[in-house]
Short mmCIF file of C-alpha atoms in Angstrom, two decimals:
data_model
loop_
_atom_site.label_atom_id
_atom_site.label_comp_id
_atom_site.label_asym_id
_atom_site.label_seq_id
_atom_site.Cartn_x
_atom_site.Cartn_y
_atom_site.Cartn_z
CA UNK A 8 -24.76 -5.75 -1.01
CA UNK A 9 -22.24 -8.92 -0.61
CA UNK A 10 -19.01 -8.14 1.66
CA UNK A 11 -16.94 -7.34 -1.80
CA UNK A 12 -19.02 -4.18 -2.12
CA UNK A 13 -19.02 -2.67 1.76
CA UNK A 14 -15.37 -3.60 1.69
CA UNK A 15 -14.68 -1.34 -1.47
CA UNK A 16 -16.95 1.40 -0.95
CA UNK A 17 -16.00 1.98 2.90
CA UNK A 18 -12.58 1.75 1.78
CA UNK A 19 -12.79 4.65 -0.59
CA UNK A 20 -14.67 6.76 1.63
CA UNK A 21 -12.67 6.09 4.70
CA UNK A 22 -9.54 6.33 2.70
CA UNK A 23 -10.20 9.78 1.14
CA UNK A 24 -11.79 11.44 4.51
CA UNK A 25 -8.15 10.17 5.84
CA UNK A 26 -6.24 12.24 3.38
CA UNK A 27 -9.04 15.33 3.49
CA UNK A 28 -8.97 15.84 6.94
CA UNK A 29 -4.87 15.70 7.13
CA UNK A 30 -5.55 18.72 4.77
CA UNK A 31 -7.46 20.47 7.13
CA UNK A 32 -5.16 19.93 10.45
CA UNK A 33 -2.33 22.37 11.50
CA UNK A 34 1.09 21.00 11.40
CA UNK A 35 1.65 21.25 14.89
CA UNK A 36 -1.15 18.40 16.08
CA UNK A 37 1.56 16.04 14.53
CA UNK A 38 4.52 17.41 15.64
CA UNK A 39 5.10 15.05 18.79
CA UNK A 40 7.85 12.72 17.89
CA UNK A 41 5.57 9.89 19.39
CA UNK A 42 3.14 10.42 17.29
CA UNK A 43 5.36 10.39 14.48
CA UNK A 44 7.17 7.09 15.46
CA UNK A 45 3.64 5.29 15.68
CA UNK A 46 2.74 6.70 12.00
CA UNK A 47 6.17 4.69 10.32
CA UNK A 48 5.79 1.31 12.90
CA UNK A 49 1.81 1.38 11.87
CA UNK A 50 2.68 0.28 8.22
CA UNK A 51 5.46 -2.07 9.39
CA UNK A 52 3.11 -4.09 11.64
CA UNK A 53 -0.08 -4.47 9.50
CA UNK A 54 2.48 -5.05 5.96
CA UNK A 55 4.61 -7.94 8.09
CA UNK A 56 1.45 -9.52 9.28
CA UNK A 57 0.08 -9.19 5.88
CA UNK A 58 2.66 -11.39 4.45
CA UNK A 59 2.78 -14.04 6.99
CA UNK A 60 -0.94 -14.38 6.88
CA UNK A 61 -1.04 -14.38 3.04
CA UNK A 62 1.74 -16.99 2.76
CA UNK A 63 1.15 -19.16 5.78
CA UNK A 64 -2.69 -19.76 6.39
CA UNK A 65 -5.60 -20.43 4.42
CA UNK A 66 -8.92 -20.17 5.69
CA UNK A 67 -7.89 -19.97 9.79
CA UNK A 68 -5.52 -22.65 9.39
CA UNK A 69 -1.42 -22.94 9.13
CA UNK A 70 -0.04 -24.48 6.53
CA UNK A 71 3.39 -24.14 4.31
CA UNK A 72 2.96 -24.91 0.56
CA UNK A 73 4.14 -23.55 -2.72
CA UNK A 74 4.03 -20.19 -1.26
CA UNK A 75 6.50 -20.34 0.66
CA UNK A 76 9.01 -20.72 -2.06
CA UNK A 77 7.63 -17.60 -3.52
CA UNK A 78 8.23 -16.03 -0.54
CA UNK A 79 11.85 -17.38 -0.52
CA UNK A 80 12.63 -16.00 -3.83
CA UNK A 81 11.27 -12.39 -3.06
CA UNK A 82 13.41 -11.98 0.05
CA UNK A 83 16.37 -13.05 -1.85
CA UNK A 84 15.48 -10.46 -4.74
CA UNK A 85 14.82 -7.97 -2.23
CA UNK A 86 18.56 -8.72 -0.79
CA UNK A 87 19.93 -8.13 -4.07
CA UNK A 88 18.35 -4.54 -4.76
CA UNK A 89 15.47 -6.02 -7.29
CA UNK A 90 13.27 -3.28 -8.62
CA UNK A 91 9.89 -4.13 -6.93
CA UNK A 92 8.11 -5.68 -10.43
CA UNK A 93 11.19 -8.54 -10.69
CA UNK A 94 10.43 -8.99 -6.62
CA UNK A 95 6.47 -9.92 -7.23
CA UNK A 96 7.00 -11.45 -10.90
CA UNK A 97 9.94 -13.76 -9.52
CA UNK A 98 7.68 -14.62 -6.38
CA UNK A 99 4.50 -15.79 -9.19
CA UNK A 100 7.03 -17.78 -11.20
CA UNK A 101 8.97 -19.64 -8.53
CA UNK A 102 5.39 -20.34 -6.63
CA UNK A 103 3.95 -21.20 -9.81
CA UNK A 104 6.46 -23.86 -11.16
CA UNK A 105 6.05 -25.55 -7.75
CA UNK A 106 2.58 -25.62 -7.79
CA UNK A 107 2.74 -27.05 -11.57
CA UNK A 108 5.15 -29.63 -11.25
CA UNK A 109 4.38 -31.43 -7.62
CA UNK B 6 2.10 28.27 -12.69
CA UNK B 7 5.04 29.31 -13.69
CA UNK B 8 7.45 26.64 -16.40
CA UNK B 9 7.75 23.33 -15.37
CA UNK B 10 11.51 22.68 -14.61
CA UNK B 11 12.96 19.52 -16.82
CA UNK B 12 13.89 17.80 -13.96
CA UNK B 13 11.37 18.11 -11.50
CA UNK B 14 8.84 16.69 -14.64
CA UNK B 15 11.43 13.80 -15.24
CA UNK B 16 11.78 12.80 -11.52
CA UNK B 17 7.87 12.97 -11.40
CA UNK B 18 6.90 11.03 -14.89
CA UNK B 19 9.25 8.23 -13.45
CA UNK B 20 8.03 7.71 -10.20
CA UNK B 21 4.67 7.97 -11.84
CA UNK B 22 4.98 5.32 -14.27
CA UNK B 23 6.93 2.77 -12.20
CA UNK B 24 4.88 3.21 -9.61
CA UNK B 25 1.75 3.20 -12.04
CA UNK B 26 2.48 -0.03 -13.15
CA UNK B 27 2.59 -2.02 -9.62
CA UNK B 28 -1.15 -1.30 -10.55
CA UNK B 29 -1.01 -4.31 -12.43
CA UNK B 30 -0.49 -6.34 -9.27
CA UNK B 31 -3.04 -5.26 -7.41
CA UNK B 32 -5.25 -5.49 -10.18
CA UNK B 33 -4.52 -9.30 -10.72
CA UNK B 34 -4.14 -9.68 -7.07
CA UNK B 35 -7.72 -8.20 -6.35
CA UNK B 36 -9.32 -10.36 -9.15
CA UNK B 37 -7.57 -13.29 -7.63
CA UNK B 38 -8.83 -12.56 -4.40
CA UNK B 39 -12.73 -12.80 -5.45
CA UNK B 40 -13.04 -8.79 -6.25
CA UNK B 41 -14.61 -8.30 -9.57
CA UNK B 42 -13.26 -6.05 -12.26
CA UNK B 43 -15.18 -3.23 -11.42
CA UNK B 44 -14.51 -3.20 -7.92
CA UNK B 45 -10.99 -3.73 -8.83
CA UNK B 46 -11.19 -0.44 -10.63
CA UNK B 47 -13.35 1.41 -8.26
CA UNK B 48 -10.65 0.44 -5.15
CA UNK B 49 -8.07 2.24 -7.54
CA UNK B 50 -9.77 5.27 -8.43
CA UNK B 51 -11.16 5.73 -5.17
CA UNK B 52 -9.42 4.32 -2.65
CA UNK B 53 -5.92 5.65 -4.48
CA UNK B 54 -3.35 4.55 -1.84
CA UNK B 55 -1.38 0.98 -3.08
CA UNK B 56 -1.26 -0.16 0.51
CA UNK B 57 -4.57 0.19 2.08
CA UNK B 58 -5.66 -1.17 -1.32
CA UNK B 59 -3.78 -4.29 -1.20
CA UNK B 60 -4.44 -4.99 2.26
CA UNK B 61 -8.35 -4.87 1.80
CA UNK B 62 -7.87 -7.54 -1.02
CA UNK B 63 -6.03 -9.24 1.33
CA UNK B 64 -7.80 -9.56 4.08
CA UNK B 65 -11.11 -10.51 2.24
CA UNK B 66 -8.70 -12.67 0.14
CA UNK B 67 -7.95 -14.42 3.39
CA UNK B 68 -11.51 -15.30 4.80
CA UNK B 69 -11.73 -11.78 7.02
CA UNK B 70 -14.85 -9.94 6.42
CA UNK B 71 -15.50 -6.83 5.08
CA UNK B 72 -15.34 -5.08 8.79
CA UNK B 73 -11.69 -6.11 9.03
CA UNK B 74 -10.62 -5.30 5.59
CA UNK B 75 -11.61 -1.74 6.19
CA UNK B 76 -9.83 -1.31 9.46
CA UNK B 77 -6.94 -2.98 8.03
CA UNK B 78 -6.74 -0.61 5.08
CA UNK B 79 -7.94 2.43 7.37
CA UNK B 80 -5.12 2.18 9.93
CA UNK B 81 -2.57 2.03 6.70
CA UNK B 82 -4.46 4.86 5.40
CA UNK B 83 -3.93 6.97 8.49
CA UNK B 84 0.01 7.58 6.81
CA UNK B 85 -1.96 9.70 3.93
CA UNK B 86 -3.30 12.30 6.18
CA UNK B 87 -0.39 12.89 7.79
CA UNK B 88 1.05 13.63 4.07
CA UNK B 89 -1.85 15.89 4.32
CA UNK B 90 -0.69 17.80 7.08
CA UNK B 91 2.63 18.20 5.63
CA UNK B 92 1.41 19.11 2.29
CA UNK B 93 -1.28 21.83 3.30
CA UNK B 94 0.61 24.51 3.73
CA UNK B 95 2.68 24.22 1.36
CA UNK B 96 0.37 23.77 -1.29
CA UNK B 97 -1.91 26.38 -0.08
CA UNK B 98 -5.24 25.69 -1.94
CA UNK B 99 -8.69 26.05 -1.27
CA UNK B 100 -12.45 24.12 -1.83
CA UNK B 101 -12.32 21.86 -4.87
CA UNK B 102 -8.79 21.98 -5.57
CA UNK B 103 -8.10 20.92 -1.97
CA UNK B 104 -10.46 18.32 -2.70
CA UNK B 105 -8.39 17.07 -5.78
CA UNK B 106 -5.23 17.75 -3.83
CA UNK B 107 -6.22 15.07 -0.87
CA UNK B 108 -7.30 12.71 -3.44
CA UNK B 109 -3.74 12.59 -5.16
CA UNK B 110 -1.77 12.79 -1.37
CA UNK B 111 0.08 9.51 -1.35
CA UNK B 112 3.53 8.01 -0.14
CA UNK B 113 4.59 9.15 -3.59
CA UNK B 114 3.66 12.82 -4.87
CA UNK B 115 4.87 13.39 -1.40
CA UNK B 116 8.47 12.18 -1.64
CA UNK B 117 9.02 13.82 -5.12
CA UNK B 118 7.69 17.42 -3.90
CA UNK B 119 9.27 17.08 -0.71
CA UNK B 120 12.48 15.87 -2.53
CA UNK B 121 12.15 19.38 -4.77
CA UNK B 122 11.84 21.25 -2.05
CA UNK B 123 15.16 22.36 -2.17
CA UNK B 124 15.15 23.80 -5.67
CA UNK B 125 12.16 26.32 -5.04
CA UNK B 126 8.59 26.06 -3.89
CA UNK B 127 7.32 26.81 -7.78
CA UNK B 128 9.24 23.05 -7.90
CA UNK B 129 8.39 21.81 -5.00
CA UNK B 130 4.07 22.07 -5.83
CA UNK B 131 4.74 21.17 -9.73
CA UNK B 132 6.39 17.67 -8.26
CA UNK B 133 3.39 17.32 -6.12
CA UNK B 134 0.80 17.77 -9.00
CA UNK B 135 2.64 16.00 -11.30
CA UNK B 136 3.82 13.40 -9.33
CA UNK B 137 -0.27 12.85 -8.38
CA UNK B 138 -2.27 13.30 -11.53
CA UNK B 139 0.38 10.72 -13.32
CA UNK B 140 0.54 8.23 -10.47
CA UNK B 141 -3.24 8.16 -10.70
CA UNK B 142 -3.31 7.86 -14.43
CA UNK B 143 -1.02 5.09 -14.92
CA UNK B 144 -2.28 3.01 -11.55
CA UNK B 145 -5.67 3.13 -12.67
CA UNK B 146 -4.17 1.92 -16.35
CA UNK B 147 -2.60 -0.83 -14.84
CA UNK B 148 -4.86 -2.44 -12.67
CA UNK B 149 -7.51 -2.45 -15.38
CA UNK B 150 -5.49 -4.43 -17.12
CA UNK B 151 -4.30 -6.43 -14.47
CA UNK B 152 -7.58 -7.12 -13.21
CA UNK B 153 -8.37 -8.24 -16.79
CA UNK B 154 -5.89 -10.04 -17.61
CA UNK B 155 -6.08 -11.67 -14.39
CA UNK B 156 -9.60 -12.86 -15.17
CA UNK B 157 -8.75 -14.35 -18.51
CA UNK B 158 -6.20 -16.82 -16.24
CA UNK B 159 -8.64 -18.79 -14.59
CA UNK B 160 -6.62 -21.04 -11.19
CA UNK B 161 -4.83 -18.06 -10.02
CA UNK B 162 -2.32 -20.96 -8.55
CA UNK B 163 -1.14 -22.03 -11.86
CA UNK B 164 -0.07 -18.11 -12.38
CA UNK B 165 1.20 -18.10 -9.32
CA UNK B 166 -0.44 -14.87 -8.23
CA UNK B 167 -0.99 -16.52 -4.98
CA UNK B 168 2.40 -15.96 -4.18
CA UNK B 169 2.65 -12.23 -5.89
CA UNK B 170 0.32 -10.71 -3.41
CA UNK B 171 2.41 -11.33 -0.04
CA UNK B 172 5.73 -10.55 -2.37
CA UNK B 173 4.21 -7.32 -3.22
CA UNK B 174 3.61 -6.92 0.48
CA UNK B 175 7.12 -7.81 1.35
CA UNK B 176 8.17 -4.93 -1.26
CA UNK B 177 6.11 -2.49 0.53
CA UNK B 178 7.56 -3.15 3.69
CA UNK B 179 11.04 -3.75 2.94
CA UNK B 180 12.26 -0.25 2.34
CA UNK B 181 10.54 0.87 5.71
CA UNK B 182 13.10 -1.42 7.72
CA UNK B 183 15.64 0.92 8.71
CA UNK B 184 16.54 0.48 12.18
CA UNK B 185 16.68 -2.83 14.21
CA UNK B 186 13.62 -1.57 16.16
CA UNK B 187 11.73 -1.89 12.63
CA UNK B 188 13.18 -5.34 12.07
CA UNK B 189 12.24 -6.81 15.56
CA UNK B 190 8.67 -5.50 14.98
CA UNK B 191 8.05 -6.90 11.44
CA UNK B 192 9.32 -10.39 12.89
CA UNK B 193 7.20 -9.60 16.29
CA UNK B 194 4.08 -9.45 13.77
CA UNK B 195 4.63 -12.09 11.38
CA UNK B 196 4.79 -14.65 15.00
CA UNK B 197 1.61 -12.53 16.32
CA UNK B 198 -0.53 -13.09 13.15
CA UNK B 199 0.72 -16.40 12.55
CA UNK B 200 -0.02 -17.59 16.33
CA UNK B 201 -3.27 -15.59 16.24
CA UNK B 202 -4.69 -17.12 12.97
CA UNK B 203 -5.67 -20.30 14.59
CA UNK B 204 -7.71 -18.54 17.32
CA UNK B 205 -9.17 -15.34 16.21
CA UNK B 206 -11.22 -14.49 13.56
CA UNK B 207 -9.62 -13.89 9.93
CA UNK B 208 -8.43 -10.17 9.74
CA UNK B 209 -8.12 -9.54 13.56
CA UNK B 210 -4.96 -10.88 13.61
CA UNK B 211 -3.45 -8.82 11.33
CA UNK B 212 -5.23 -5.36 12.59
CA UNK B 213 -4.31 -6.67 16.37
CA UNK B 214 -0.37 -5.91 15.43
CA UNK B 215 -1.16 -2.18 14.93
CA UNK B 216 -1.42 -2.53 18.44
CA UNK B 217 2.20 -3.78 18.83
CA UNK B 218 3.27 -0.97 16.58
CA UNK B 219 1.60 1.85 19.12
CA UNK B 220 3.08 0.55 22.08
CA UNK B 221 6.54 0.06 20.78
CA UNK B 222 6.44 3.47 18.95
CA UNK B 223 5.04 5.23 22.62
CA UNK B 224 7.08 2.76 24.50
CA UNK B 225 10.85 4.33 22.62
#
């Protein structure tokens, strides 16, 4: 079984024992407002590391290439209220023409 | 269960199918990662949670092994069973239909039954349900043919789908970043991964900034 596989099944099975045991908590194990703050930042940290490293690096190294005008373009289509399809299509186009034409 | 109320089906067969068809960037985005079609499908119907699913894809997509894609996905999974919490007794269900009810608790069927809360509970479970079951339906639509059509392209670089999987990150992210706490944390992450990448191995990086989330969250 290549790392594809054991990625995607322990995924699934780690994902849905996530959600079943929430199901099978009381309310009042979460009710600390620590506990709460850590569950909204938790997202925020591994989703803004997830862009630089997918935009930034490839394979372990640094390095700024078409992607980054992608990038651009999605912030600026996030600043204008773009429904989140025109955010990722405008990102593929923009990052696409630059890779096509230099 | 009682008559479905016009508005709680229309709030939920929106979310459902706007939401259903991001699947069709993570299916390209897993395809153009080196997932296969199958597993690609398999991550949606399993898996079912947009985030943790993108991130595993990304990781891998990125060099990390299949260790750190896990983790990575896991720790943005950990959001879902606190959904859980919340939606357990409110819901109030038992054996398999609990089972089907933690498969379909994500961000979204959530929101829209918390959001009808205020209407009546009758409202408040058919949003959850419906939200769920169509969310499912249409993301696992859409990433199969994502993942297809994202197979047929050949250099994913030439598509540009390089570029769609961090700005489908970005879009995840974006609405989270309410206060300025949130904004000097993203940026706090994007310099720790970045300075990170060089030195540790792919994937640890990105997990090592949940890190920086628990201390700032225990920290305010």
């Amino acid at each position: 079984m290549n790392a594809f596989w054991i990625a995607t099944i322990g995924t699934s099975v780690i994902a849905f024992l996530l959600k079943y045991i929430g199901h099978n908590v009381p309310e009042r194990f979460f009710a600390h407002p620590k506990v709460q703050s850590v569950n909204t930042l938790i997202p925020i940290a591994l989703l803004s590391a997830l862009v630089a490293v997918q935009t930034f690096t490839e394979k372990s190294k640094l390095m700024i290439d078409h992607r980054l005008a992608g990038l651009v373009v999605a912030i600026i289509a996030l600043f204008l209220k773009a429904p989140f399809p025109i955010v990722v299509i405008s990102a593929a186009f923009t990052s696409a023409a630059i890779y096509n034409w230099f | 269960m009682s008559r479905i109320e016009s508005t709680t089906f229309r709030d939920s067969l929106s979310v459902s199918f706007t939401v259903g068809a991001y699947g069709t960037a993570f299916g390209a985005a897993a395809v153009a990662n080196g997932f296969s079609v199958v597993q690609a499908a398999l991550l949606s119907l399993l898996t079912f949670s947009g985030a943790s699913q993108f991130a595993v894809v990304g990781v891998l997509g990125a060099g990390g092994s299949a260790f750190s894609g896990i983790v990575t996905a896991s720790l943005l999974g950990v959001r879902n069973g606190v959904y859980g919490v919340i939606m357990a007794p409110r819901l109030k269900v038992r054996g398999f239909k609990r089972v089907v009810a933690a498969q379909i608790t994500i961000d979204e069927s959530t929101a829209v039954a918390l959001g009808q809360e205020s209407r009546s509970e009758s409202a408040m479970r058919q949003g959850f349900w419906l939200t769920g079951f169509g969310v499912f339906f249409f993301w696992n639509l859409f990433t199969l043919a994502g993942a297809l059509g994202a197979q047929a392209m050949g250099d994913i670089r030439v598509w540009g789908l390089d570029s769609a999987v961090p700005a489908a990150f970005l879009g995840l992210v974006w609405p989270r970043l309410k206060s300025n706490r949130d904004k000097f944390l993203a940026i706090s992450c994007v310099c720790f991964a970045l300075a990170m990448t060089p030195i540790l191995p792919a994937g640890l990086p990105i997990i090592a900034t949940a890190f920086i989330a628990i201390a700032v969250g225990v920290r305010a």
